[in-house]
């Protein structure tokens, strides 16, 4: 995968979560996944078409997303309800759109699909691409989450 | 959503599952979802970009996908292992690609992302689109599964 694709997703995540959710986000070091699977309780998935085609996911634990969306709305949540799922869809849309625009400025013409949100304790996400998936870990005071991107070729 | 989009996904599903998995598939009547959520044990998700942008999912119960992939490979499976997840990714790719080609013949220029596969007992999928999602239920001797498509506008 072209390493130029990583930073736009990293910086889009920091800026969207900070601006929309009033939550400071610290990125960890992006790494190539050996095991393709990633587990969480709520995920947002966005398809990307180019060429190259790809996909992006945003995967949260229940504890992290409940706190992040509480910061966003200024009210507290006990469980992963519809408001939280909608928020994950919206965050996925904004992060992928912001990254797409930055990649557009670098000359890469990507399009992004409407997001799909998956919920369910401990579900597993895998991007079905022969090339390795890149994981970008993030930490917040509310807990950790991960952004994954995968592109063919 | 343009109702012309439904039939290409319906016929692609029948033809791909029949050809690849040697499994007869009976489509039920497609319906507009009121509740956006859909539950299953393994799902394949493909992002679609146009305009209009959209998404497709293919959601199986454990019992149905274990039998369908057993028919495909000619060997039996007890659980949702990596072979089954890979097969769901491949089936999602082939169904969305076949539907995309048929829509191309009708003058709609869609692109499809690489698939993402979700696994986890009873996970929930929702397409984050303001327009209603269309569900196409299918039955096989192995059990039921559902294809959902969602397009903006």
PDB file of C-alpha atoms in Angstrom:
ATOM      1  CA  UNK A   1       0.000   0.000   0.000  1.00  0.00           C
ATOM      2  CA  UNK A   2       1.135   3.523  -0.757  1.00  0.00           C
ATOM      3  CA  UNK A   3       2.332   4.960   2.594  1.00  0.00           C
ATOM      4  CA  UNK A   4       1.146   8.406   1.487  1.00  0.00           C
ATOM      5  CA  UNK A   5      -2.386   7.165   2.178  1.00  0.00           C
ATOM      6  CA  UNK A   6      -1.791   6.725   5.923  1.00  0.00           C
ATOM      7  CA  UNK A   7      -1.300  10.275   7.157  1.00  0.00           C
ATOM      8  CA  UNK A   8      -4.519  11.773   5.737  1.00  0.00           C
ATOM      9  CA  UNK A   9      -6.557   9.201   7.700  1.00  0.00           C
ATOM     10  CA  UNK A  10      -4.472   9.753  10.831  1.00  0.00           C
ATOM     11  CA  UNK A  11      -4.821  13.537  10.774  1.00  0.00           C
ATOM     12  CA  UNK A  12      -8.514  13.393   9.753  1.00  0.00           C
ATOM     13  CA  UNK A  13      -9.260  11.177  12.764  1.00  0.00           C
ATOM     14  CA  UNK A  14      -7.544  13.519  15.205  1.00  0.00           C
ATOM     15  CA  UNK A  15      -9.215  16.591  13.767  1.00  0.00           C
ATOM     16  CA  UNK A  16     -12.752  15.128  13.487  1.00  0.00           C
ATOM     17  CA  UNK A  17     -12.749  13.563  16.980  1.00  0.00           C
ATOM     18  CA  UNK A  18     -11.318  16.751  18.477  1.00  0.00           C
ATOM     19  CA  UNK A  19     -13.705  19.096  16.668  1.00  0.00           C
ATOM     20  CA  UNK A  20     -16.897  17.050  16.871  1.00  0.00           C
ATOM     21  CA  UNK A  21     -16.387  15.235  20.176  1.00  0.00           C
ATOM     22  CA  UNK A  22     -14.253  17.715  22.131  1.00  0.00           C
ATOM     23  CA  UNK A  23     -11.933  14.794  22.859  1.00  0.00           C
ATOM     24  CA  UNK A  24      -8.162  14.801  22.622  1.00  0.00           C
ATOM     25  CA  UNK A  25      -6.806  11.896  20.661  1.00  0.00           C
ATOM     26  CA  UNK A  26      -3.234  10.602  20.705  1.00  0.00           C
ATOM     27  CA  UNK A  27      -2.183   8.535  17.702  1.00  0.00           C
ATOM     28  CA  UNK A  28       0.061   5.515  18.217  1.00  0.00           C
ATOM     29  CA  UNK A  29       2.441   4.221  15.592  1.00  0.00           C
ATOM     30  CA  UNK A  30       0.652   2.832  12.510  1.00  0.00           C
ATOM     31  CA  UNK A  31       1.517  -0.804  11.871  1.00  0.00           C
ATOM     32  CA  UNK A  32       1.011  -3.477   9.245  1.00  0.00           C
ATOM     33  CA  UNK A  33      -1.384  -6.120  10.481  1.00  0.00           C
ATOM     34  CA  UNK A  34      -0.258  -9.721  10.302  1.00  0.00           C
ATOM     35  CA  UNK A  35      -3.482 -11.107  11.641  1.00  0.00           C
ATOM     36  CA  UNK A  36      -6.169  -9.351   9.601  1.00  0.00           C
ATOM     37  CA  UNK A  37      -8.774  -9.457  12.364  1.00  0.00           C
ATOM     38  CA  UNK A  38      -9.660  -6.607  14.680  1.00  0.00           C
ATOM     39  CA  UNK A  39     -12.216  -6.777  17.503  1.00  0.00           C
ATOM     40  CA  UNK A  40     -14.524  -4.240  19.067  1.00  0.00           C
ATOM     41  CA  UNK A  41     -18.072  -3.481  20.133  1.00  0.00           C
ATOM     42  CA  UNK A  42     -19.057  -0.815  17.570  1.00  0.00           C
ATOM     43  CA  UNK A  43     -17.467  -0.200  14.160  1.00  0.00           C
ATOM     44  CA  UNK A  44     -18.069   2.142  11.275  1.00  0.00           C
ATOM     45  CA  UNK A  45     -17.088   0.861   7.827  1.00  0.00           C
ATOM     46  CA  UNK A  46     -16.673   2.955   4.683  1.00  0.00           C
ATOM     47  CA  UNK A  47     -15.916   1.560   1.241  1.00  0.00           C
ATOM     48  CA  UNK A  48     -13.403   3.462  -0.889  1.00  0.00           C
ATOM     49  CA  UNK A  49     -13.151   3.362  -4.675  1.00  0.00           C
ATOM     50  CA  UNK A  50     -10.261   4.630  -6.747  1.00  0.00           C
ATOM     51  CA  UNK A  51      -8.299   2.996  -8.243  1.00  0.00           C
ATOM     52  CA  UNK A  52      -6.981   1.659  -6.018  1.00  0.00           C
ATOM     53  CA  UNK A  53     -10.111   0.377  -4.268  1.00  0.00           C
ATOM     54  CA  UNK A  54     -10.044  -0.021  -0.530  1.00  0.00           C
ATOM     55  CA  UNK A  55     -11.910   0.174   2.735  1.00  0.00           C
ATOM     56  CA  UNK A  56     -11.683   1.975   6.066  1.00  0.00           C
ATOM     57  CA  UNK A  57     -12.944   0.961   9.478  1.00  0.00           C
ATOM     58  CA  UNK A  58     -13.164   2.711  12.806  1.00  0.00           C
ATOM     59  CA  UNK A  59     -13.508   0.237  15.706  1.00  0.00           C
ATOM     60  CA  UNK A  60     -14.348   1.202  19.295  1.00  0.00           C
ATOM     61  CA  UNK A  61     -14.764  -0.632  22.567  1.00  0.00           C
ATOM     62  CA  UNK A  62     -18.067   0.081  24.295  1.00  0.00           C
ATOM     63  CA  UNK A  63     -16.302   2.071  27.048  1.00  0.00           C
ATOM     64  CA  UNK A  64     -14.423   4.318  24.631  1.00  0.00           C
ATOM     65  CA  UNK A  65     -17.358   5.136  22.337  1.00  0.00           C
ATOM     66  CA  UNK A  66     -19.811   5.715  25.190  1.00  0.00           C
ATOM     67  CA  UNK A  67     -17.458   8.349  26.618  1.00  0.00           C
ATOM     68  CA  UNK A  68     -16.540   9.907  23.255  1.00  0.00           C
ATOM     69  CA  UNK A  69     -20.201  10.342  22.255  1.00  0.00           C
ATOM     70  CA  UNK A  70     -21.011  11.623  25.760  1.00  0.00           C
ATOM     71  CA  UNK A  71     -18.385  14.339  25.169  1.00  0.00           C
ATOM     72  CA  UNK A  72     -19.940  15.024  21.750  1.00  0.00           C
ATOM     73  CA  UNK A  73     -23.513  15.434  22.976  1.00  0.00           C
ATOM     74  CA  UNK A  74     -22.886  16.648  26.535  1.00  0.00           C
ATOM     75  CA  UNK A  75     -25.002  13.864  28.020  1.00  0.00           C
ATOM     76  CA  UNK A  76     -24.115  10.493  29.452  1.00  0.00           C
ATOM     77  CA  UNK A  77     -24.818   7.061  27.943  1.00  0.00           C
ATOM     78  CA  UNK A  78     -24.891   3.676  29.637  1.00  0.00           C
ATOM     79  CA  UNK A  79     -25.057   1.480  26.565  1.00  0.00           C
ATOM     80  CA  UNK A  80     -24.528   1.395  22.815  1.00  0.00           C
ATOM     81  CA  UNK A  81     -27.899   2.808  21.748  1.00  0.00           C
ATOM     82  CA  UNK A  82     -29.103   4.216  18.412  1.00  0.00           C
ATOM     83  CA  UNK A  83     -27.650   7.672  19.157  1.00  0.00           C
ATOM     84  CA  UNK A  84     -24.208   6.110  19.532  1.00  0.00           C
ATOM     85  CA  UNK A  85     -24.559   4.027  16.350  1.00  0.00           C
ATOM     86  CA  UNK A  86     -25.666   7.126  14.418  1.00  0.00           C
ATOM     87  CA  UNK A  87     -22.704   9.052  15.828  1.00  0.00           C
ATOM     88  CA  UNK A  88     -20.279   6.318  14.722  1.00  0.00           C
ATOM     89  CA  UNK A  89     -21.786   6.465  11.221  1.00  0.00           C
ATOM     90  CA  UNK A  90     -21.396  10.238  11.158  1.00  0.00           C
ATOM     91  CA  UNK A  91     -17.812  10.145  12.492  1.00  0.00           C
ATOM     92  CA  UNK A  92     -16.899   7.491   9.892  1.00  0.00           C
ATOM     93  CA  UNK A  93     -18.390   9.641   7.170  1.00  0.00           C
ATOM     94  CA  UNK A  94     -16.543  12.767   8.293  1.00  0.00           C
ATOM     95  CA  UNK A  95     -13.182  11.059   8.827  1.00  0.00           C
ATOM     96  CA  UNK A  96     -13.289   9.275   5.453  1.00  0.00           C
ATOM     97  CA  UNK A  97     -14.508  12.455   3.725  1.00  0.00           C
ATOM     98  CA  UNK A  98     -11.783  14.614   5.286  1.00  0.00           C
ATOM     99  CA  UNK A  99      -9.095  12.065   4.344  1.00  0.00           C
ATOM    100  CA  UNK A 100     -10.543  11.773   0.822  1.00  0.00           C
ATOM    101  CA  UNK A 101     -10.334  15.547   0.378  1.00  0.00           C
ATOM    102  CA  UNK A 102      -6.731  15.651   1.569  1.00  0.00           C
ATOM    103  CA  UNK A 103      -5.850  12.776  -0.765  1.00  0.00           C
ATOM    104  CA  UNK A 104      -7.615  14.713  -3.534  1.00  0.00           C
ATOM    105  CA  UNK A 105      -5.253  17.639  -2.870  1.00  0.00           C
ATOM    106  CA  UNK A 106      -2.360  15.223  -3.376  1.00  0.00           C
ATOM    107  CA  UNK A 107      -3.807  14.118  -6.727  1.00  0.00           C
ATOM    108  CA  UNK A 108      -5.565  10.886  -5.681  1.00  0.00           C
ATOM    109  CA  UNK A 109      -9.185  10.806  -6.811  1.00  0.00           C
ATOM    110  CA  UNK A 110     -11.013   8.582  -4.325  1.00  0.00           C
ATOM    111  CA  UNK A 111     -14.725   8.282  -3.685  1.00  0.00           C
ATOM    112  CA  UNK A 112     -16.282   7.043  -0.441  1.00  0.00           C
ATOM    113  CA  UNK A 113     -19.456   5.010   0.056  1.00  0.00           C
ATOM    114  CA  UNK A 114     -22.160   5.626   2.647  1.00  0.00           C
ATOM    115  CA  UNK A 115     -21.042   4.193   5.991  1.00  0.00           C
ATOM    116  CA  UNK A 116     -22.258   0.935   7.504  1.00  0.00           C
ATOM    117  CA  UNK A 117     -22.289   0.587  11.275  1.00  0.00           C
ATOM    118  CA  UNK A 118     -21.748  -2.760  12.976  1.00  0.00           C
ATOM    119  CA  UNK A 119     -22.540  -3.345  16.623  1.00  0.00           C
ATOM    120  CA  UNK A 120     -22.306  -6.414  18.824  1.00  0.00           C
ATOM    121  CA  UNK A 121     -19.959  -7.245  21.699  1.00  0.00           C
ATOM    122  CA  UNK A 122     -16.585  -8.485  20.487  1.00  0.00           C
ATOM    123  CA  UNK A 123     -17.368  -8.599  16.783  1.00  0.00           C
ATOM    124  CA  UNK A 124     -14.444  -9.060  14.411  1.00  0.00           C
ATOM    125  CA  UNK A 125     -13.721  -6.949  11.327  1.00  0.00           C
ATOM    126  CA  UNK A 126     -11.426  -7.980   8.498  1.00  0.00           C
ATOM    127  CA  UNK A 127     -10.640  -6.140   5.289  1.00  0.00           C
ATOM    128  CA  UNK A 128     -10.611  -8.637   2.427  1.00  0.00           C
ATOM    129  CA  UNK A 129      -7.629  -7.373   0.547  1.00  0.00           C
ATOM    130  CA  UNK A 130      -4.537  -9.329  -0.448  1.00  0.00           C
ATOM    131  CA  UNK A 131      -2.305  -6.409   0.552  1.00  0.00           C
ATOM    132  CA  UNK A 132      -1.789  -5.974   4.323  1.00  0.00           C
ATOM    133  CA  UNK A 133      -4.165  -3.787   6.284  1.00  0.00           C
ATOM    134  CA  UNK A 134      -2.665  -0.776   8.092  1.00  0.00           C
ATOM    135  CA  UNK A 135      -3.878  -0.225  11.663  1.00  0.00           C
ATOM    136  CA  UNK A 136      -3.595   3.196  13.307  1.00  0.00           C
ATOM    137  CA  UNK A 137      -4.133   2.923  17.071  1.00  0.00           C
ATOM    138  CA  UNK A 138      -5.471   5.932  18.976  1.00  0.00           C
ATOM    139  CA  UNK A 139      -5.777   6.572  22.687  1.00  0.00           C
ATOM    140  CA  UNK A 140      -8.060   8.946  24.535  1.00  0.00           C
ATOM    141  CA  UNK A 141      -8.768   9.427  28.235  1.00  0.00           C
ATOM    142  CA  UNK A 142     -11.901   7.371  27.509  1.00  0.00           C
ATOM    143  CA  UNK A 143      -9.947   4.400  26.150  1.00  0.00           C
ATOM    144  CA  UNK A 144      -8.481   3.208  22.886  1.00  0.00           C
ATOM    145  CA  UNK A 145      -9.834   2.790  19.381  1.00  0.00           C
ATOM    146  CA  UNK A 146      -8.385   1.818  16.039  1.00  0.00           C
ATOM    147  CA  UNK A 147      -8.670   3.067  12.471  1.00  0.00           C
ATOM    148  CA  UNK A 148      -7.812   0.548   9.781  1.00  0.00           C
ATOM    149  CA  UNK A 149      -7.256   1.169   6.105  1.00  0.00           C
ATOM    150  CA  UNK A 150      -6.762  -1.340   3.373  1.00  0.00           C
ATOM    151  CA  UNK A 151      -6.040  -0.762  -0.315  1.00  0.00           C
ATOM    152  CA  UNK A 152      -5.490  -3.203  -3.118  1.00  0.00           C
ATOM    153  CA  UNK A 153      -2.096  -3.183  -4.790  1.00  0.00           C
TER     154      UNK A 153
ATOM    155  CA  UNK B   1     -34.188   4.581  -3.977  1.00  0.00           C
ATOM    156  CA  UNK B   2     -34.444   3.756  -7.659  1.00  0.00           C
ATOM    157  CA  UNK B   3     -36.274   0.396  -7.818  1.00  0.00           C
ATOM    158  CA  UNK B   4     -34.249  -0.494 -10.929  1.00  0.00           C
ATOM    159  CA  UNK B   5     -31.313  -1.099  -8.571  1.00  0.00           C
ATOM    160  CA  UNK B   6     -33.006  -4.007  -6.767  1.00  0.00           C
ATOM    161  CA  UNK B   7     -33.208  -6.665  -9.461  1.00  0.00           C
ATOM    162  CA  UNK B   8     -29.511  -6.716 -10.433  1.00  0.00           C
ATOM    163  CA  UNK B   9     -28.583  -7.532  -6.801  1.00  0.00           C
ATOM    164  CA  UNK B  10     -31.335 -10.138  -6.553  1.00  0.00           C
ATOM    165  CA  UNK B  11     -30.351 -11.951  -9.740  1.00  0.00           C
ATOM    166  CA  UNK B  12     -26.601 -11.643  -9.010  1.00  0.00           C
ATOM    167  CA  UNK B  13     -27.125 -13.297  -5.622  1.00  0.00           C
ATOM    168  CA  UNK B  14     -29.030 -16.230  -7.099  1.00  0.00           C
ATOM    169  CA  UNK B  15     -26.527 -16.730  -9.880  1.00  0.00           C
ATOM    170  CA  UNK B  16     -23.354 -16.410  -7.746  1.00  0.00           C
ATOM    171  CA  UNK B  17     -24.604 -18.678  -4.927  1.00  0.00           C
ATOM    172  CA  UNK B  18     -25.834 -21.236  -7.445  1.00  0.00           C
ATOM    173  CA  UNK B  19     -22.676 -21.203  -9.565  1.00  0.00           C
ATOM    174  CA  UNK B  20     -20.063 -20.957  -6.811  1.00  0.00           C
ATOM    175  CA  UNK B  21     -21.777 -22.848  -3.988  1.00  0.00           C
ATOM    176  CA  UNK B  22     -23.931 -25.351  -5.911  1.00  0.00           C
ATOM    177  CA  UNK B  23     -26.815 -24.188  -3.735  1.00  0.00           C
ATOM    178  CA  UNK B  24     -30.317 -23.333  -4.914  1.00  0.00           C
ATOM    179  CA  UNK B  25     -31.542 -20.031  -3.608  1.00  0.00           C
ATOM    180  CA  UNK B  26     -35.156 -18.849  -3.487  1.00  0.00           C
ATOM    181  CA  UNK B  27     -35.657 -15.097  -3.262  1.00  0.00           C
ATOM    182  CA  UNK B  28     -38.434 -13.723  -1.060  1.00  0.00           C
ATOM    183  CA  UNK B  29     -40.170 -10.432  -1.741  1.00  0.00           C
ATOM    184  CA  UNK B  30     -37.839  -7.432  -1.325  1.00  0.00           C
ATOM    185  CA  UNK B  31     -39.095  -4.996   1.295  1.00  0.00           C
ATOM    186  CA  UNK B  32     -38.338  -1.544   2.628  1.00  0.00           C
ATOM    187  CA  UNK B  33     -36.894  -1.760   6.105  1.00  0.00           C
ATOM    188  CA  UNK B  34     -38.530   0.299   8.810  1.00  0.00           C
ATOM    189  CA  UNK B  35     -36.091  -0.731  11.486  1.00  0.00           C
ATOM    190  CA  UNK B  36     -32.682  -0.268   9.866  1.00  0.00           C
ATOM    191  CA  UNK B  37     -31.014  -3.046  11.882  1.00  0.00           C
ATOM    192  CA  UNK B  38     -30.327  -6.546  10.643  1.00  0.00           C
ATOM    193  CA  UNK B  39     -28.744  -9.334  12.691  1.00  0.00           C
ATOM    194  CA  UNK B  40     -26.561 -12.275  11.799  1.00  0.00           C
ATOM    195  CA  UNK B  41     -23.373 -14.161  12.601  1.00  0.00           C
ATOM    196  CA  UNK B  42     -21.268 -13.400   9.497  1.00  0.00           C
ATOM    197  CA  UNK B  43     -21.698 -10.482   7.086  1.00  0.00           C
ATOM    198  CA  UNK B  44     -19.926  -9.215   4.004  1.00  0.00           C
ATOM    199  CA  UNK B  45     -20.097  -5.462   3.396  1.00  0.00           C
ATOM    200  CA  UNK B  46     -19.245  -3.686   0.142  1.00  0.00           C
ATOM    201  CA  UNK B  47     -19.232   0.080  -0.309  1.00  0.00           C
ATOM    202  CA  UNK B  48     -20.683   1.437  -3.560  1.00  0.00           C
ATOM    203  CA  UNK B  49     -19.855   4.791  -5.128  1.00  0.00           C
ATOM    204  CA  UNK B  50     -21.774   6.456  -7.930  1.00  0.00           C
ATOM    205  CA  UNK B  51     -23.503   8.855  -7.708  1.00  0.00           C
ATOM    206  CA  UNK B  52     -25.598   7.801  -5.981  1.00  0.00           C
ATOM    207  CA  UNK B  53     -23.366   6.385  -3.247  1.00  0.00           C
ATOM    208  CA  UNK B  54     -24.554   3.346  -1.348  1.00  0.00           C
ATOM    209  CA  UNK B  55     -23.675   0.123   0.393  1.00  0.00           C
ATOM    210  CA  UNK B  56     -24.522  -3.562   0.173  1.00  0.00           C
ATOM    211  CA  UNK B  57     -24.457  -6.227   2.842  1.00  0.00           C
ATOM    212  CA  UNK B  58     -24.887  -9.970   2.793  1.00  0.00           C
ATOM    213  CA  UNK B  59     -25.800 -11.354   6.241  1.00  0.00           C
ATOM    214  CA  UNK B  60     -25.854 -15.047   7.155  1.00  0.00           C
ATOM    215  CA  UNK B  61     -26.701 -17.068  10.222  1.00  0.00           C
ATOM    216  CA  UNK B  62     -23.962 -19.458  11.281  1.00  0.00           C
ATOM    217  CA  UNK B  63     -26.063 -22.468  10.211  1.00  0.00           C
ATOM    218  CA  UNK B  64     -26.757 -21.143   6.721  1.00  0.00           C
ATOM    219  CA  UNK B  65     -23.196 -20.052   5.893  1.00  0.00           C
ATOM    220  CA  UNK B  66     -21.593 -23.219   7.288  1.00  0.00           C
ATOM    221  CA  UNK B  67     -23.768 -25.305   4.949  1.00  0.00           C
ATOM    222  CA  UNK B  68     -23.428 -22.982   1.927  1.00  0.00           C
ATOM    223  CA  UNK B  69     -19.608 -22.951   2.170  1.00  0.00           C
ATOM    224  CA  UNK B  70     -19.616 -26.728   2.768  1.00  0.00           C
ATOM    225  CA  UNK B  71     -21.457 -27.058  -0.563  1.00  0.00           C
ATOM    226  CA  UNK B  72     -18.907 -24.714  -2.160  1.00  0.00           C
ATOM    227  CA  UNK B  73     -15.800 -26.589  -1.001  1.00  0.00           C
ATOM    228  CA  UNK B  74     -17.213 -30.122  -0.720  1.00  0.00           C
ATOM    229  CA  UNK B  75     -16.102 -30.449   2.894  1.00  0.00           C
ATOM    230  CA  UNK B  76     -17.931 -29.900   6.171  1.00  0.00           C
ATOM    231  CA  UNK B  77     -17.414 -27.088   8.681  1.00  0.00           C
ATOM    232  CA  UNK B  78     -18.420 -26.938  12.342  1.00  0.00           C
ATOM    233  CA  UNK B  79     -17.771 -23.287  12.980  1.00  0.00           C
ATOM    234  CA  UNK B  80     -17.197 -19.918  11.333  1.00  0.00           C
ATOM    235  CA  UNK B  81     -13.471 -20.241  10.620  1.00  0.00           C
ATOM    236  CA  UNK B  82     -11.161 -18.246   8.348  1.00  0.00           C
ATOM    237  CA  UNK B  83     -12.156 -20.282   5.266  1.00  0.00           C
ATOM    238  CA  UNK B  84     -15.772 -19.274   5.806  1.00  0.00           C
ATOM    239  CA  UNK B  85     -14.900 -15.607   6.362  1.00  0.00           C
ATOM    240  CA  UNK B  86     -12.777 -15.610   3.192  1.00  0.00           C
ATOM    241  CA  UNK B  87     -15.644 -17.232   1.282  1.00  0.00           C
ATOM    242  CA  UNK B  88     -18.089 -14.559   2.493  1.00  0.00           C
ATOM    243  CA  UNK B  89     -15.660 -11.875   1.315  1.00  0.00           C
ATOM    244  CA  UNK B  90     -15.361 -13.540  -2.074  1.00  0.00           C
ATOM    245  CA  UNK B  91     -19.138 -14.033  -2.447  1.00  0.00           C
ATOM    246  CA  UNK B  92     -19.732 -10.377  -1.504  1.00  0.00           C
ATOM    247  CA  UNK B  93     -17.178  -9.315  -4.091  1.00  0.00           C
ATOM    248  CA  UNK B  94     -18.712 -11.464  -6.816  1.00  0.00           C
ATOM    249  CA  UNK B  95     -22.326 -10.510  -6.072  1.00  0.00           C
ATOM    250  CA  UNK B  96     -21.582  -6.781  -5.930  1.00  0.00           C
ATOM    251  CA  UNK B  97     -19.398  -7.026  -9.052  1.00  0.00           C
ATOM    252  CA  UNK B  98     -22.050  -8.919 -11.020  1.00  0.00           C
ATOM    253  CA  UNK B  99     -24.755  -6.440  -9.975  1.00  0.00           C
ATOM    254  CA  UNK B 100     -22.443  -3.509 -10.806  1.00  0.00           C
ATOM    255  CA  UNK B 101     -21.877  -4.895 -14.307  1.00  0.00           C
ATOM    256  CA  UNK B 102     -25.592  -5.356 -14.894  1.00  0.00           C
ATOM    257  CA  UNK B 103     -26.258  -1.822 -13.659  1.00  0.00           C
ATOM    258  CA  UNK B 104     -23.479  -0.667 -16.003  1.00  0.00           C
ATOM    259  CA  UNK B 105     -25.398  -2.225 -18.906  1.00  0.00           C
ATOM    260  CA  UNK B 106     -28.405  -0.133 -17.856  1.00  0.00           C
ATOM    261  CA  UNK B 107     -26.277   3.031 -17.923  1.00  0.00           C
ATOM    262  CA  UNK B 108     -25.460   3.368 -14.199  1.00  0.00           C
ATOM    263  CA  UNK B 109     -21.739   3.763 -13.577  1.00  0.00           C
ATOM    264  CA  UNK B 110     -21.094   2.367 -10.096  1.00  0.00           C
ATOM    265  CA  UNK B 111     -17.811   1.322  -8.511  1.00  0.00           C
ATOM    266  CA  UNK B 112     -17.472  -1.134  -5.641  1.00  0.00           C
ATOM    267  CA  UNK B 113     -14.963  -1.144  -2.781  1.00  0.00           C
ATOM    268  CA  UNK B 114     -13.032  -4.124  -1.460  1.00  0.00           C
ATOM    269  CA  UNK B 115     -15.268  -6.148   0.869  1.00  0.00           C
ATOM    270  CA  UNK B 116     -15.104  -6.097   4.650  1.00  0.00           C
ATOM    271  CA  UNK B 117     -16.193  -9.200   6.544  1.00  0.00           C
ATOM    272  CA  UNK B 118     -17.767  -8.969   9.996  1.00  0.00           C
ATOM    273  CA  UNK B 119     -18.147 -11.973  12.268  1.00  0.00           C
ATOM    274  CA  UNK B 120     -19.525 -12.361  15.767  1.00  0.00           C
ATOM    275  CA  UNK B 121     -22.686 -14.046  17.042  1.00  0.00           C
ATOM    276  CA  UNK B 122     -25.744 -11.835  16.637  1.00  0.00           C
ATOM    277  CA  UNK B 123     -23.969  -8.725  15.404  1.00  0.00           C
ATOM    278  CA  UNK B 124     -26.138  -5.957  13.987  1.00  0.00           C
ATOM    279  CA  UNK B 125     -25.596  -4.172  10.660  1.00  0.00           C
ATOM    280  CA  UNK B 126     -27.135  -0.859   9.714  1.00  0.00           C
ATOM    281  CA  UNK B 127     -26.665   1.169   6.546  1.00  0.00           C
ATOM    282  CA  UNK B 128     -26.321   4.821   7.507  1.00  0.00           C
ATOM    283  CA  UNK B 129     -28.388   6.350   4.771  1.00  0.00           C
ATOM    284  CA  UNK B 130     -31.365   8.675   5.154  1.00  0.00           C
ATOM    285  CA  UNK B 131     -33.252   6.779   2.437  1.00  0.00           C
ATOM    286  CA  UNK B 132     -34.731   3.416   3.502  1.00  0.00           C
ATOM    287  CA  UNK B 133     -32.658   0.272   3.113  1.00  0.00           C
ATOM    288  CA  UNK B 134     -34.069  -2.464   0.844  1.00  0.00           C
ATOM    289  CA  UNK B 135     -33.836  -6.003   2.230  1.00  0.00           C
ATOM    290  CA  UNK B 136     -33.987  -9.008  -0.106  1.00  0.00           C
ATOM    291  CA  UNK B 137     -34.575 -12.216   1.874  1.00  0.00           C
ATOM    292  CA  UNK B 138     -33.343 -15.521   0.445  1.00  0.00           C
ATOM    293  CA  UNK B 139     -33.988 -19.070   1.541  1.00  0.00           C
ATOM    294  CA  UNK B 140     -31.932 -22.186   0.913  1.00  0.00           C
ATOM    295  CA  UNK B 141     -32.236 -25.720   2.248  1.00  0.00           C
ATOM    296  CA  UNK B 142     -29.425 -24.648   4.606  1.00  0.00           C
ATOM    297  CA  UNK B 143     -31.406 -21.728   6.039  1.00  0.00           C
ATOM    298  CA  UNK B 144     -32.074 -18.090   5.292  1.00  0.00           C
ATOM    299  CA  UNK B 145     -29.878 -15.118   4.560  1.00  0.00           C
ATOM    300  CA  UNK B 146     -30.462 -11.514   3.582  1.00  0.00           C
ATOM    301  CA  UNK B 147     -28.979  -9.091   1.077  1.00  0.00           C
ATOM    302  CA  UNK B 148     -29.469  -5.420   1.871  1.00  0.00           C
ATOM    303  CA  UNK B 149     -28.842  -2.454  -0.365  1.00  0.00           C
ATOM    304  CA  UNK B 150     -28.978   1.186   0.507  1.00  0.00           C
ATOM    305  CA  UNK B 151     -28.515   4.201  -1.750  1.00  0.00           C
ATOM    306  CA  UNK B 152     -28.679   7.901  -0.970  1.00  0.00           C
ATOM    307  CA  UNK B 153     -31.418   9.921  -2.649  1.00  0.00           C
TER     308      UNK B 153
END
